[in-house]
Amino acid sequence: MSENNTPNRTPFPAASLLGYPRIGRRRELKKAVEAFWAGKIDAAALDAAAKDIQLTIANRLQELGLTEPAAVPGTFSYYDQVLDTTAHLGAVPARFGKLINAEGQLDLDGYFTLARGTKDQQPLEMTKWFDTNYHYLVPEIGPETEFTPASTAKVDEFAFALANGIETRPYIVGPVTYLLLSKASDGAPAGFAPLSRLEDILPVYVQLLEKLAAAGASWVQLDEPALVVDQDTPAGEIEAAVARAYEVLTSAANRPQILVSTPYGSLDGQLGTLAATNIDALHIDVFKGSVPSAAALAGLGSKTLVAGVVDGHNIWRNDLAASAAKLDALKAAAGKVAVSTSTSTQHVPHDVAEETQLSEQLRSWLAFSDQKAVEVKTLASYLADPASARAAIDEATAVIASRATAEGVRRPDVRARTEALTAADFTRSAYEVREAAQEEALHLPPLPTTTIGSFPQTSEIRSARARNNKGDLTDGQYEKLMKDEIRRVVELQEELGYDVLVHGEPERNDMVQYFAENLEGFDVTVHGWVQSYGSRCTRPSILWGDVTRSAPITVEWAKYAQSLTSKPMKGMLTGPVTILAWSFVRDDQPLAETANQVGLALRDEIADLEAAGIKVIQVDEPALRELLPLRKADHADYLKWSVDSFRLATAGAADATQIHTHLCYSEFGVIIDAIDGLDADVTSIEAARSRMEVVHDLESHGFGRGVGPGVYDIHSPRVPGEAEVTELLATAVKHVPSRQLWVNPDCGLKTRGYAETEDSLRNLVKATQAVRAGL
Ligand code: GLN
Ligand code: ZN
């Protein structure tokens, strides 16, 4: 194996993080960026805020013991790491016109334009980053895309930290992953594969490496998580791309040493491909992924193996003894081993110590980013001198053992119920029987109209909740305000002429957290924000124990809403898979078991809703697609338990009770069998942005129950005209029998304002009437 060209031989840090949250402990970046967008601060003030965040993070990680050169990850981003890479490559889609300025740079305004769009250009599409709840901006690459170094952000960030005494490790998405995550641009010919542009982006990567080396970087991190996913591109083509990319990058005249990181799962066959290149260090995920064979590891030669043994994606305290055993195995087979996290810790909050409202016991079970830094450090010291880590390892072992027997973690009442389940608990009557019973109970017109659940969450609603939380508003006063809101929402739907009504969900802070706050087995955090996309953050709940429902949750609200109208009122619940997907879920039992516990709690809620006179109940599963495993071999098992948990939640319903579900994404081809398997009476799905493409999938699949492809894209304030909706419905009627078809928006309306919502909802009804008249 040839030596690399770099003179800088600083060893890879024994302890490092793969990445770190960049939004700030108090969401400082969110606040600064949003103030900049609103014109309240200028670019200089935003830059100052960003620098402050970068330096605070670097200092904090040093304080926690990550003091070696290149141990602090340079993972700051104003919006998204994939967008950062797009900026570095100058890969601006032609549809945005000339965003690159006279100096050849994509400035901050141009950068945010790609993220947020303009009056007449949609922003870059957003999609899920691997199996996480983080969303990246999808690059658009075609034969016409020109690649030029259009950003110096990574170099500037590195130089800034260095000037402050800290050598960071710049991070950028690697060339193969970048192209595999890209989609073909609008103008690209059919069958065009972005990966075919590999040769053209490599010189720009080389220039970046040279600039980083000149700035003094001893290491750079190129992130290649696409290599742990089963891609549609044949493995051989990917192998060739990896070999070629790293042949070119490692031949740069002057470059930092290269770490290739592969988070989110096992590298499997691509380990050998990377081992055969001249990169200097390879990170593998040995938390979610498996420990490779000794033979595979031996192929690494003199490269440093960076072992991702501490979970970056979930919040549980590391089982240090188990990690130490993995490190022993790795060290026996590979030459140099360093310790890190399995993924960037951008998926978990900053610091458990902030959550003083949680019990000390629960806190002792958790590790957020800062605790993970300490765990990594401990494991690195174990590698150097096992005795030095003895006490910490024993403590972790003791805490994990005490967690297993702590009150609420395993409840006999809950266990007895899940163990007694039989196939009958997952099955409703035949659809024909249910359909007849529901027709009799509901008397709905053809093409029934409905909405997805939430109505605009006005600032009055949010401020009432905040005042109630602070104690400035009594529970009674708060309840009265919410009921007034429900009345307004019901009256509006009556006036607009909707057939199946909703109460508008004003009382819910979030569709998952609301249930977490009302079920046993969960806790919620105060500062536990994680970035979802751009400046948007979510605060996942912690599902730590056996889940059960101690009292009805939604029943009083639903009953009140139903009392205001003679039309059917939909009860509104969040499904088990979505509750799991958007929480931090216990890691001490299979997800399937936890999902069934949540399913049973929802089943009880559905029984109570029925008893209260609710005839239509919607169980939302917008996250069903999101948890789909990255390896195809794991799909069947996942789809089985996820679908089962939904069926368990809903199968207790009477034949006459109409069960709805809602899914908000359109590319569901791969999971259409699973969606059918949910056996919901009515399924509403996102479709407006893809101009009803989904109806073709439904038609070819022979989807036989009610279906509402969304005809109003609620993700922007734009009002769809009556003619436009009529046309979408006309398309739908051609492919889906009209007796199955429902009319509804794409998703809930909580992020919309009332002005556009009323107009849009009115147009939906008018269009429906027009199409009904022609049936
Ligand atoms: N019922 C929820 C709402 O309307 C569904 C939201 C979602 O699908 N994300 O807000
Ligand atoms: Zn939705």
Coordinates of N, CA and C and ligand atoms in Angstrom, one line a residue, residues 662 664 746-747, ligand 2:
H662 N -53.8 8.4 8.5 CA -53.2 9.4 7.7 C -51.7 9.2 7.6
C664 N -48.2 11.0 5.8 CA -47.9 12.2 5.0 C -46.6 12.1 4.2
D746 N -53.7 17.7 2.3 CA -52.6 16.8 2.4 C -52.2 16.4 3.8
C747 N -52.5 17.3 4.7 CA -52.0 17.1 6.1 C -52.7 18.1 7.0
Ligands
ZN2 ZN -49.6 14.6 7.6

